Short mmCIF file of N, CA and C in Angstrom, two decimals:
data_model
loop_
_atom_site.label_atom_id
_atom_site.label_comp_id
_atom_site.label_asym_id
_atom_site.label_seq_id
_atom_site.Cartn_x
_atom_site.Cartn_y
_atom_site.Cartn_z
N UNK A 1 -42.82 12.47 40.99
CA UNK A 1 -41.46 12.48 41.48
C UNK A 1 -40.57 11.59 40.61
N UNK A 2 -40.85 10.26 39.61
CA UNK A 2 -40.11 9.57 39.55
C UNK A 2 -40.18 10.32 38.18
N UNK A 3 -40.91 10.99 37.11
CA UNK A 3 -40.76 11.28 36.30
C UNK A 3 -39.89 12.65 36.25
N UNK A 4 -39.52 13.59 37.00
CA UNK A 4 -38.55 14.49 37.36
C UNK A 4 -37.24 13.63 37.90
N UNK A 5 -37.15 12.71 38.07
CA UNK A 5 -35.63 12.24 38.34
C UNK A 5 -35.52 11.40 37.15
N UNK A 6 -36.08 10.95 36.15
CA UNK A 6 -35.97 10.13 35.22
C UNK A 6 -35.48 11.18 33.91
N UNK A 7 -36.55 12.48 33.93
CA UNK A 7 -35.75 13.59 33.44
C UNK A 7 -34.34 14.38 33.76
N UNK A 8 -34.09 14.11 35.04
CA UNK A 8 -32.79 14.69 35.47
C UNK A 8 -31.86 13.77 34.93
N UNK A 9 -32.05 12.01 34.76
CA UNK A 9 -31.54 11.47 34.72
C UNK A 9 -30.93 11.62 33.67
N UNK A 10 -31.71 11.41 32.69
CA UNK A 10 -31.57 11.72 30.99
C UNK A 10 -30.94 13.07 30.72
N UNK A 11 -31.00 14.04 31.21
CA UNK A 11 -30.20 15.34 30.60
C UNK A 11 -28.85 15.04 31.48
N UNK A 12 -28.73 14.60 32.56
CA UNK A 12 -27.29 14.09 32.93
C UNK A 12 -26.64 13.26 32.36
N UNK A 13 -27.42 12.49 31.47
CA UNK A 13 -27.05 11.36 30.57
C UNK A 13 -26.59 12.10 29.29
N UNK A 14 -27.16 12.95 28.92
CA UNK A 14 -26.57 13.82 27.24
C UNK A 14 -26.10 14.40 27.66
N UNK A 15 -25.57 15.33 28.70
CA UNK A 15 -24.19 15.93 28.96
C UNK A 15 -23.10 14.94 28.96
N UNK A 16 -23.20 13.86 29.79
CA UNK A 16 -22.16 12.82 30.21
C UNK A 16 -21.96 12.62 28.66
N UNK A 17 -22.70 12.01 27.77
CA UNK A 17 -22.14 11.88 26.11
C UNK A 17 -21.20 12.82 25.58
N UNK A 18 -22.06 13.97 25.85
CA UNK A 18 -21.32 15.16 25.06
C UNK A 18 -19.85 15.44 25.22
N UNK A 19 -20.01 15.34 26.67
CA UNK A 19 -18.05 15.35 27.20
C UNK A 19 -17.31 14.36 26.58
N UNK A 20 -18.00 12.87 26.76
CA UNK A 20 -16.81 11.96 26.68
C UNK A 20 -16.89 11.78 25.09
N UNK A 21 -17.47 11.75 24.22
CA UNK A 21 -17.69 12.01 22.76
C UNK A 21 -17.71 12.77 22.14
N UNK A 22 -17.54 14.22 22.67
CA UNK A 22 -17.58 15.18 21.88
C UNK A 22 -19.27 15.71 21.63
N UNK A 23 -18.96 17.06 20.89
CA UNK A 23 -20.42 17.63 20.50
C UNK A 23 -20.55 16.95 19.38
N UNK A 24 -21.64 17.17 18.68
CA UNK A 24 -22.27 16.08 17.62
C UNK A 24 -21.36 16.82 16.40
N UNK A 25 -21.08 15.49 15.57
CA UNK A 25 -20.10 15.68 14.28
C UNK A 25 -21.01 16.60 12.97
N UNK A 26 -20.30 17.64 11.95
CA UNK A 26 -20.99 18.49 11.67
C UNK A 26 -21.67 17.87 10.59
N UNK A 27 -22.58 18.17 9.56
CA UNK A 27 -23.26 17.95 8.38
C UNK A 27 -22.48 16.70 7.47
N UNK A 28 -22.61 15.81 7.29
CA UNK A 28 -21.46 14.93 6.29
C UNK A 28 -20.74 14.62 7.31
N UNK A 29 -20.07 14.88 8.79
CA UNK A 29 -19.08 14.56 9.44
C UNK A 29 -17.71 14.77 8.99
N UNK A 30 -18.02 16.09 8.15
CA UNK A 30 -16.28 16.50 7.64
C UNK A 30 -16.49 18.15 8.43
N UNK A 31 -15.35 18.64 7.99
CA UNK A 31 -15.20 19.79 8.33
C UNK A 31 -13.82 20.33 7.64
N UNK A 32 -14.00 21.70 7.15
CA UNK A 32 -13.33 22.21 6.11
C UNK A 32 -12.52 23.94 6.72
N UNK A 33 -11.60 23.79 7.09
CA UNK A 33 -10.74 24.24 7.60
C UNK A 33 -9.84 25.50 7.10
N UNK A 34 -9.80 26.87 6.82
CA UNK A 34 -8.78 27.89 6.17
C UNK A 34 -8.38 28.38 7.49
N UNK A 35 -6.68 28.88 7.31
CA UNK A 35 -5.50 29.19 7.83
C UNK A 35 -5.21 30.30 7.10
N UNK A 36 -4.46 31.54 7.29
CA UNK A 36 -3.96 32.36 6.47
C UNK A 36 -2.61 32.57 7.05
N UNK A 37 -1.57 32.46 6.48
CA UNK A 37 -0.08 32.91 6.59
C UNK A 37 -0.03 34.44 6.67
N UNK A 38 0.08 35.03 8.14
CA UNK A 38 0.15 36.29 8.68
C UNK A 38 1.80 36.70 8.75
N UNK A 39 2.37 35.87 9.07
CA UNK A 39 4.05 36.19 8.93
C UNK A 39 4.79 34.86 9.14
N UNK A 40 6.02 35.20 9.02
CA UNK A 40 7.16 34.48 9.02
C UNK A 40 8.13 34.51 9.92
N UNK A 41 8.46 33.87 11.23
CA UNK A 41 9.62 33.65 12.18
C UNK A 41 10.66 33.76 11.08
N UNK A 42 12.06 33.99 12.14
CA UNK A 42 13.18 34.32 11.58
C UNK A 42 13.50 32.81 11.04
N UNK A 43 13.31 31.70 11.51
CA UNK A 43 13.37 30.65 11.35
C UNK A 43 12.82 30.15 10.27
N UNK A 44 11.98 30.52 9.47
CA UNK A 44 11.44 29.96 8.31
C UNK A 44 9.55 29.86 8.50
N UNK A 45 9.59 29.06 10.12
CA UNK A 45 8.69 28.63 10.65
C UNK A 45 6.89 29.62 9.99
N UNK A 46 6.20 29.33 10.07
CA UNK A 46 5.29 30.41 8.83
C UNK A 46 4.27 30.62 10.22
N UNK A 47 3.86 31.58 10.83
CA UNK A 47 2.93 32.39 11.51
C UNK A 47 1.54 32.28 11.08
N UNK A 48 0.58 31.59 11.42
CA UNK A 48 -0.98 31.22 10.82
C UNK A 48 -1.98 31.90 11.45
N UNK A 49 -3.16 32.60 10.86
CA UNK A 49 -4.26 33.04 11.75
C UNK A 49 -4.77 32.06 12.12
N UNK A 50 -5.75 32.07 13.46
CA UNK A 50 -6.28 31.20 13.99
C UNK A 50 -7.62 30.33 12.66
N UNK A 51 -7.66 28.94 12.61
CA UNK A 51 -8.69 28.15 11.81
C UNK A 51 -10.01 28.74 11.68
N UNK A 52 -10.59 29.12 10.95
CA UNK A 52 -11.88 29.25 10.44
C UNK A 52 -12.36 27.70 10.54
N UNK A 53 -13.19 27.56 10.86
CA UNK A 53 -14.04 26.46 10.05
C UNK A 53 -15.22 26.26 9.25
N UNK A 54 -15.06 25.25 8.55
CA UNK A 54 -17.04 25.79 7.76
C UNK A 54 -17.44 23.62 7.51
N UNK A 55 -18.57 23.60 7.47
CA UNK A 55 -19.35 22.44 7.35
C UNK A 55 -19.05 22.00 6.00
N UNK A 56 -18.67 23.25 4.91
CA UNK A 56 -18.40 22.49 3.10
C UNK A 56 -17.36 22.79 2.79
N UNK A 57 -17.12 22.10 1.87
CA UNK A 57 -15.59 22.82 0.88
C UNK A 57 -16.12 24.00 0.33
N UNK A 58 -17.03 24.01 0.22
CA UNK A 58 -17.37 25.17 -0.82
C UNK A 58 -16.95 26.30 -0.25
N UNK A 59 -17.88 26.50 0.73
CA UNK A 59 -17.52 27.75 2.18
C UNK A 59 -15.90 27.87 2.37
N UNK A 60 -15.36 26.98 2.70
CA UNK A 60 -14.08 26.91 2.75
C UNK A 60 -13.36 27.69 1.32
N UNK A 61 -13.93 27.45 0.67
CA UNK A 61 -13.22 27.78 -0.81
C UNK A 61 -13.30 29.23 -0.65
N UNK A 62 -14.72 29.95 -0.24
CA UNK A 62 -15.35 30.85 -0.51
C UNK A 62 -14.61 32.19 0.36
N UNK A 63 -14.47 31.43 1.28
CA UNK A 63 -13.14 32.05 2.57
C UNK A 63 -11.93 32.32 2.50
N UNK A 64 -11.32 31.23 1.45
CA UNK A 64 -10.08 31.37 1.53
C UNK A 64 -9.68 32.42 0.50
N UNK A 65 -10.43 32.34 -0.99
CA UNK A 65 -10.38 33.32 -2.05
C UNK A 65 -10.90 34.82 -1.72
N UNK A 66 -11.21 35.05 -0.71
CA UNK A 66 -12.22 36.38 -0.03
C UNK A 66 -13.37 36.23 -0.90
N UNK A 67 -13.76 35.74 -1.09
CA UNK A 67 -15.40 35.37 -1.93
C UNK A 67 -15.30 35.52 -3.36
N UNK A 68 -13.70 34.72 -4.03
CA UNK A 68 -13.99 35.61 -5.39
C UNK A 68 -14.32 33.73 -6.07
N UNK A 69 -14.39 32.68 -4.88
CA UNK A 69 -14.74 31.78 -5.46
C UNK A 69 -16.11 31.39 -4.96
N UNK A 70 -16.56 31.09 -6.24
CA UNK A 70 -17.87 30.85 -5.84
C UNK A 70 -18.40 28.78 -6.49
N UNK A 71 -18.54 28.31 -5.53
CA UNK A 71 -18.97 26.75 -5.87
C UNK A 71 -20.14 26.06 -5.57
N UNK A 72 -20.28 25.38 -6.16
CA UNK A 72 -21.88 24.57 -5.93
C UNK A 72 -21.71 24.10 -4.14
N UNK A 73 -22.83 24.34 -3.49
CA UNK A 73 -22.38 24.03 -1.74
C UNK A 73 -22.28 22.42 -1.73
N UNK A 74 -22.75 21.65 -2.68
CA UNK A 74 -22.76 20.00 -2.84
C UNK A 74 -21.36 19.38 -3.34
N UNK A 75 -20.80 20.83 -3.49
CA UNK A 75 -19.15 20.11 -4.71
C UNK A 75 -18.11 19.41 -3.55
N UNK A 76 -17.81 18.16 -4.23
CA UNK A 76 -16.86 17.23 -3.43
C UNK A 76 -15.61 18.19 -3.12
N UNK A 77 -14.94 17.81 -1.99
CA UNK A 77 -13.64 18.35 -1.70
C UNK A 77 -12.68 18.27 -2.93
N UNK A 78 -12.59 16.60 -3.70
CA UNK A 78 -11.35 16.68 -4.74
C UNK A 78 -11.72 17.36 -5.68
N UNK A 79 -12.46 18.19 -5.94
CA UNK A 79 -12.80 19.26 -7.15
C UNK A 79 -11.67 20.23 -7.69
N UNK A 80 -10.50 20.23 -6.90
CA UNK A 80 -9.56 20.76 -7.08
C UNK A 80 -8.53 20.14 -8.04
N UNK A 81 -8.55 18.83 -8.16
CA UNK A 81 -8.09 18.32 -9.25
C UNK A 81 -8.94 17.72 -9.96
N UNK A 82 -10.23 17.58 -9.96
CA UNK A 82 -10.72 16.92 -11.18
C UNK A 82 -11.19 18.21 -12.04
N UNK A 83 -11.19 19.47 -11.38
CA UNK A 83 -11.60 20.13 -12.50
C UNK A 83 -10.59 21.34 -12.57
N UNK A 84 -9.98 21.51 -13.65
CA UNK A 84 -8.59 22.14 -14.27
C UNK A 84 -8.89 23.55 -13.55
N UNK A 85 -9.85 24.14 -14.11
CA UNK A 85 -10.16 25.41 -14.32
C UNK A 85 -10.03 25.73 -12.59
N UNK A 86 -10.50 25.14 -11.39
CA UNK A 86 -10.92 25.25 -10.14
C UNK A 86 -9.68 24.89 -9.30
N UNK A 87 -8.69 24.13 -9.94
CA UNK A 87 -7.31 23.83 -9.78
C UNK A 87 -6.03 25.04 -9.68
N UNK A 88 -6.66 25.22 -10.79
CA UNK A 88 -5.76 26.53 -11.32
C UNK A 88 -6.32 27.99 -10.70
N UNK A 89 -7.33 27.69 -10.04
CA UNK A 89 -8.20 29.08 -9.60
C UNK A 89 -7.47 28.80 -8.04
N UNK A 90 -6.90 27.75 -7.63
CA UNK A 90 -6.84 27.61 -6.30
C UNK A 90 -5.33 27.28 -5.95
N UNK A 91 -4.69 27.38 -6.98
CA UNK A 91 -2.95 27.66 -6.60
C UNK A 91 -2.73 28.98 -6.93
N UNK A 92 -3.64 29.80 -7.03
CA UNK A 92 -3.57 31.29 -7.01
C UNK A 92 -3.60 32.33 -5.49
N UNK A 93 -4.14 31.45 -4.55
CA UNK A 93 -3.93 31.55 -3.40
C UNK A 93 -3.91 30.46 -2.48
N UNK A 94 -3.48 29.60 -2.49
CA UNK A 94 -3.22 28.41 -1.47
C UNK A 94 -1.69 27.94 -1.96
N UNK A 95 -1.37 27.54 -0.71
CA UNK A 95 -0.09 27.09 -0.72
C UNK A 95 -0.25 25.76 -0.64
N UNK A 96 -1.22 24.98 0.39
CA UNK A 96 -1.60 23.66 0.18
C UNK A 96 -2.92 23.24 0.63
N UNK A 97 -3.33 22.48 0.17
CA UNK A 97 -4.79 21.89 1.01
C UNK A 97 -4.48 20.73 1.05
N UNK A 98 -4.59 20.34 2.95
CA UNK A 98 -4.45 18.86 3.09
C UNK A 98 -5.90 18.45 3.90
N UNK A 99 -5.90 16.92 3.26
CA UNK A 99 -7.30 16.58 3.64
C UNK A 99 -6.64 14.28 4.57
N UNK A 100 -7.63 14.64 5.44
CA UNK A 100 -7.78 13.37 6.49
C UNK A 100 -8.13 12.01 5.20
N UNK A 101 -8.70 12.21 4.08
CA UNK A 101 -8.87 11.10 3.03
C UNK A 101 -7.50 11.29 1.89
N UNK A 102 -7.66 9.71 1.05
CA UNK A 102 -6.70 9.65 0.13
C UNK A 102 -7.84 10.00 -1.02
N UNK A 103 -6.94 10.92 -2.16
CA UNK A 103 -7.74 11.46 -3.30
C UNK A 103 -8.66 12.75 -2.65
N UNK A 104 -7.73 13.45 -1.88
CA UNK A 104 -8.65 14.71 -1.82
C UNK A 104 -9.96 15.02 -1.02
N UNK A 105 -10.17 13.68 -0.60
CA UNK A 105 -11.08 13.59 0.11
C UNK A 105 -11.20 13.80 1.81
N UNK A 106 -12.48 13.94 2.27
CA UNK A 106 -12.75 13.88 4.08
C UNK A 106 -12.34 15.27 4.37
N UNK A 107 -12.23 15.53 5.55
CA UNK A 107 -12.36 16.82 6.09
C UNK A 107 -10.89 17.73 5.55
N UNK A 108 -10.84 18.74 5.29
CA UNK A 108 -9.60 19.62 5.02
C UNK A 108 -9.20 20.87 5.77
N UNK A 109 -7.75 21.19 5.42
CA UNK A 109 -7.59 22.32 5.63
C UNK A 109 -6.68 23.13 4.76
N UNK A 110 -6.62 24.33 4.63
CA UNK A 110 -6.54 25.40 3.40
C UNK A 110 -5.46 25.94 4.12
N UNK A 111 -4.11 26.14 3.57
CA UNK A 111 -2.93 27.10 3.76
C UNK A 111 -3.10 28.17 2.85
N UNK A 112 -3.30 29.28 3.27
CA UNK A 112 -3.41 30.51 2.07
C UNK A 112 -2.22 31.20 2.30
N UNK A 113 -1.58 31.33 1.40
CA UNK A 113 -0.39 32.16 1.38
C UNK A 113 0.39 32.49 -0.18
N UNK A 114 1.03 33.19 -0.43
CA UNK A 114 1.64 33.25 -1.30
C UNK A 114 3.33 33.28 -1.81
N UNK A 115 3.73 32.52 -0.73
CA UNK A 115 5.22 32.91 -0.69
C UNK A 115 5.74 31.14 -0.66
N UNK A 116 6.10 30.59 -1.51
CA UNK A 116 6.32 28.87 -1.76
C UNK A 116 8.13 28.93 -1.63
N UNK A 117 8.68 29.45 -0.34
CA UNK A 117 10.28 29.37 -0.70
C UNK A 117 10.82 29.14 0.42
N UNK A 118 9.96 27.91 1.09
CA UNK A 118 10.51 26.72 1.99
C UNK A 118 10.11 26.97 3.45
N UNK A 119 8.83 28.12 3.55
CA UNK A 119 8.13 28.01 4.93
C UNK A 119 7.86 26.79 5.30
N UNK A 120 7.69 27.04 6.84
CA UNK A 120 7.22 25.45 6.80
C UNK A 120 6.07 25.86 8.09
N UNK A 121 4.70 24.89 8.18
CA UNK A 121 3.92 24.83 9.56
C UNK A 121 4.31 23.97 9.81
N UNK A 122 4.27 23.85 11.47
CA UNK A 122 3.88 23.07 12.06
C UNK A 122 2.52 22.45 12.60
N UNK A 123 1.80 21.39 12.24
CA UNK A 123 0.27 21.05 12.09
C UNK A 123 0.11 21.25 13.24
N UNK A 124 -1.61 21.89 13.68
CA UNK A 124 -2.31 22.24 15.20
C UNK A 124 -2.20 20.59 15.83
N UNK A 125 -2.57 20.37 16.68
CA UNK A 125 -2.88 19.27 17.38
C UNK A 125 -4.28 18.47 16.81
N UNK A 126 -5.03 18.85 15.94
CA UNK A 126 -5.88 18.82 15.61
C UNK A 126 -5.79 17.87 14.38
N UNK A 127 -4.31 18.27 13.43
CA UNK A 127 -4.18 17.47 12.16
C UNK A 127 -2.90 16.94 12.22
N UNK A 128 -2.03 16.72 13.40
CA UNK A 128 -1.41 16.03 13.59
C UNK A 128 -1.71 14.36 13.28
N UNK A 129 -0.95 13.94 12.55
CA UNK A 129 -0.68 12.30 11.82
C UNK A 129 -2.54 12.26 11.29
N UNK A 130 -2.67 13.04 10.42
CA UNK A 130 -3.72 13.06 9.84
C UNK A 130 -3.75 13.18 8.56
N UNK A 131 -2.79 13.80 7.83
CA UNK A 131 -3.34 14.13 6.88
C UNK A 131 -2.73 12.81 5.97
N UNK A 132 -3.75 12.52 5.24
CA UNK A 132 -3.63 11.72 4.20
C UNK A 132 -3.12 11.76 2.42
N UNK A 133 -3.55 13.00 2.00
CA UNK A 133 -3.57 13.79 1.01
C UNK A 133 -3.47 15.28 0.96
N UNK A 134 -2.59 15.60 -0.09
CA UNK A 134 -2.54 17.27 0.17
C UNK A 134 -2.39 17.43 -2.02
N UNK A 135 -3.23 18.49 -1.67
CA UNK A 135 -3.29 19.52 -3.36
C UNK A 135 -1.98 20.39 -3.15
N UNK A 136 -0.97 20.38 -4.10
CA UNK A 136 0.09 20.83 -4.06
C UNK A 136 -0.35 22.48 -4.93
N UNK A 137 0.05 23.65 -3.93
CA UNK A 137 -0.33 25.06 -4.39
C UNK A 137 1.02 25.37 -5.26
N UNK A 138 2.12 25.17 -4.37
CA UNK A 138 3.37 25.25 -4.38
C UNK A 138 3.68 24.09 -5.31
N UNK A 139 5.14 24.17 -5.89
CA UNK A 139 5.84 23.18 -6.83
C UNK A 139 6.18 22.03 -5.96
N UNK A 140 6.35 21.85 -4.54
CA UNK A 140 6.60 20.90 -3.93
C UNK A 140 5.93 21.35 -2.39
N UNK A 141 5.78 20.10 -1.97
CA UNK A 141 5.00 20.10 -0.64
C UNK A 141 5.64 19.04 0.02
N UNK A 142 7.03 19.61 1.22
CA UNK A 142 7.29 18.09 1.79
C UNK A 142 6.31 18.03 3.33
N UNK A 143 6.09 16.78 3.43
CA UNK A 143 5.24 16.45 4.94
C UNK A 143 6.78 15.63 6.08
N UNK A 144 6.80 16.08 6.91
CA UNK A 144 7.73 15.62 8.00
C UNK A 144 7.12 14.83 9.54
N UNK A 145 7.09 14.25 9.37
CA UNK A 145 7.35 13.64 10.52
C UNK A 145 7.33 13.42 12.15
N UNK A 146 7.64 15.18 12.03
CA UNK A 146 7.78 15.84 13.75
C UNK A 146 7.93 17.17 13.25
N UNK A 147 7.52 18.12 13.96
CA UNK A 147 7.54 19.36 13.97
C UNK A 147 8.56 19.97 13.63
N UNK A 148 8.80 21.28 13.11
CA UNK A 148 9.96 21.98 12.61
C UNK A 148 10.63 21.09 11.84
N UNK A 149 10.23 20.49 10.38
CA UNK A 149 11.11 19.57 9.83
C UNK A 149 12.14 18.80 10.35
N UNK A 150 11.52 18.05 10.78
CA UNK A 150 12.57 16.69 11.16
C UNK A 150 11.77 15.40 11.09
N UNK A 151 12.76 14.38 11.18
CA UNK A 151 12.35 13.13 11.13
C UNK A 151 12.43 12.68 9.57
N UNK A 152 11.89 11.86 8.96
CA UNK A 152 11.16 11.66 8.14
C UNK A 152 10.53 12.29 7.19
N UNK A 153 10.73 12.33 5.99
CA UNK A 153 9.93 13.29 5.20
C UNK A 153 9.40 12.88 3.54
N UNK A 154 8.51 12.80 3.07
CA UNK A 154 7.78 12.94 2.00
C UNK A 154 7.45 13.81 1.16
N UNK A 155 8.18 14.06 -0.05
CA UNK A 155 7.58 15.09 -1.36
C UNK A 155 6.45 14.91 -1.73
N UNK A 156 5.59 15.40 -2.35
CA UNK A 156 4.61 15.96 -3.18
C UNK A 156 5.19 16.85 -4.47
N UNK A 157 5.06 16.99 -5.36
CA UNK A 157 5.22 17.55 -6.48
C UNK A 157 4.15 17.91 -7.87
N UNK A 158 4.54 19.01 -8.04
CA UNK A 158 3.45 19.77 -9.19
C UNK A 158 2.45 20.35 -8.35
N UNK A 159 2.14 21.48 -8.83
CA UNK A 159 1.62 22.98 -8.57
C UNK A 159 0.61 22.16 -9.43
N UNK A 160 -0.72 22.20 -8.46
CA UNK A 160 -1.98 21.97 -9.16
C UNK A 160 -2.29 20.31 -9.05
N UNK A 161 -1.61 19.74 -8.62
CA UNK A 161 -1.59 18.14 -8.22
C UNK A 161 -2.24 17.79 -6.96
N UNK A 162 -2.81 16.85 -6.75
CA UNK A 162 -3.25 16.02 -5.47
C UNK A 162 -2.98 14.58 -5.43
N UNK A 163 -1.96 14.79 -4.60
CA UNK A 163 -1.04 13.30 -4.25
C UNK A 163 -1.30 12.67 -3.02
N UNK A 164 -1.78 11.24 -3.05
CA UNK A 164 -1.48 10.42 -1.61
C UNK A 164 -0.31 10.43 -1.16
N UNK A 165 -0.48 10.09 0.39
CA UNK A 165 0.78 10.10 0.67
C UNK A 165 0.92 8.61 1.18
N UNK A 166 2.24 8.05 0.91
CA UNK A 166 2.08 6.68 1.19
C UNK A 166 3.03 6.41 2.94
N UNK A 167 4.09 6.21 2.63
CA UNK A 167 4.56 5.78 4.18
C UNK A 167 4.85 7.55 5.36
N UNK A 168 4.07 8.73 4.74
CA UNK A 168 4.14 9.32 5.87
C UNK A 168 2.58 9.57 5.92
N UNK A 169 1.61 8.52 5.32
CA UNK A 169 0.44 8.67 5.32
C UNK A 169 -0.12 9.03 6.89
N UNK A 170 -0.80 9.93 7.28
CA UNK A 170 -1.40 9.83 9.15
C UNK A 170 0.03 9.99 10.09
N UNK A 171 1.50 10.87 9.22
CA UNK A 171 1.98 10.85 10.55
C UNK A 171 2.80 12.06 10.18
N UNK A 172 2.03 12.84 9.33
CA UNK A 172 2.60 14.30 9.32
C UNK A 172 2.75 15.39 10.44
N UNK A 173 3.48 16.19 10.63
CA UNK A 173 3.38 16.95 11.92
C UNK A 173 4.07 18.19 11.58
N UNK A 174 4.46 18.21 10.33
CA UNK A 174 4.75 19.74 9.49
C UNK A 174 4.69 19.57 8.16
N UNK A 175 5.02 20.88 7.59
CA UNK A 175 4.44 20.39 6.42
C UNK A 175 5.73 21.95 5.39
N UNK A 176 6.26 21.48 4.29
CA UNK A 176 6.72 22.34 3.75
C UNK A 176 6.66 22.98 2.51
N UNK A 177 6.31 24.45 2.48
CA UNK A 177 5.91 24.77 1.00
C UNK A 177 7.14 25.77 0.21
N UNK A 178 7.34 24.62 -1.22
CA UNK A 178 8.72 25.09 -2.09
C UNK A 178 8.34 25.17 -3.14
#
């Protein structure tokens, strides 16, 4: 008897975790995120398919290009600017990739789109005052503040660049591609 309530105890105990902590964090504890730009409000505002997610950048990469990129599954997230060729392969369809680390790094997410002439998202609840860094797809990438551009706002510049962001570092809440 005491060993059946000691077991009940314990699986009531890893549910109780699971809720108040969440399910267990994925491989590395990042997670790599593609979006696709499905349309455009009259407003500018840019229309997103619902997040994919994947455990690597790579996968992520592999998703966002429809599989025409193919990467080592071990390759760091900033691979996008340290290597030219993979840079330039990835402002061919992304508008931006912003990531939770400075230098490209920690978990990301992938804007695929092809139209850089001042859409703007508004970030899920998910990457709200998160993002730290973004790979510029587009010639400029401003980050705002509060939703639907306002507040506060920060450039990014150069198509093929990955810039920190300094005082709107963790408090982005849209994001604009020009």
């Amino acid at each position: 008897m005491r060993r059946v309530s000691f077991s009940v105890l314990a699986a009531v105990m890893a549910v109780a975790l699971v809720v108040v902590w969440g399910p267990p964090a994925q491989a590395g504890g990042e997670e790599h995120c593609v979006v696709e730009v499905v349309g455009e409000k009259p407003n500018g505002e840019l229309r997103l398919s619902t997040p994919r997610c994947h455990s690597s950048f790579a996968d992520a990469m592999l998703d966002a290009s429809d599989g025409l990129m193919q990467l080592s599954v071990d390759v760091a997230s900033d691979v996008v600017f340290t290597d030219e060729m993979v840079g330039g392969m990835v402002s061919t369809f992304a508008l931006g990739i912003h990531y939770d680390g400075f230098g490209g790094s920690g978990s990301s997410i992938t804007v695929v789109g092809s139209s850089c002439t001042g859409g703007w998202w508004n970030t899920t609840s998910s990457w709200d005052n998160r993002i730290s860094s973004s790979y510029n797809g587009c010639s400029r990438l401003t980050h705002w503040d509060s939703p639907n551009k306002r507040g506060s706002s920060q450039s990014t510049y150069g198509s093929g660049s990955t810039d920190d962001l300094s005082y709107m570092n963790n408090r982005a809440e849209s994001v604009s591609y020009h």
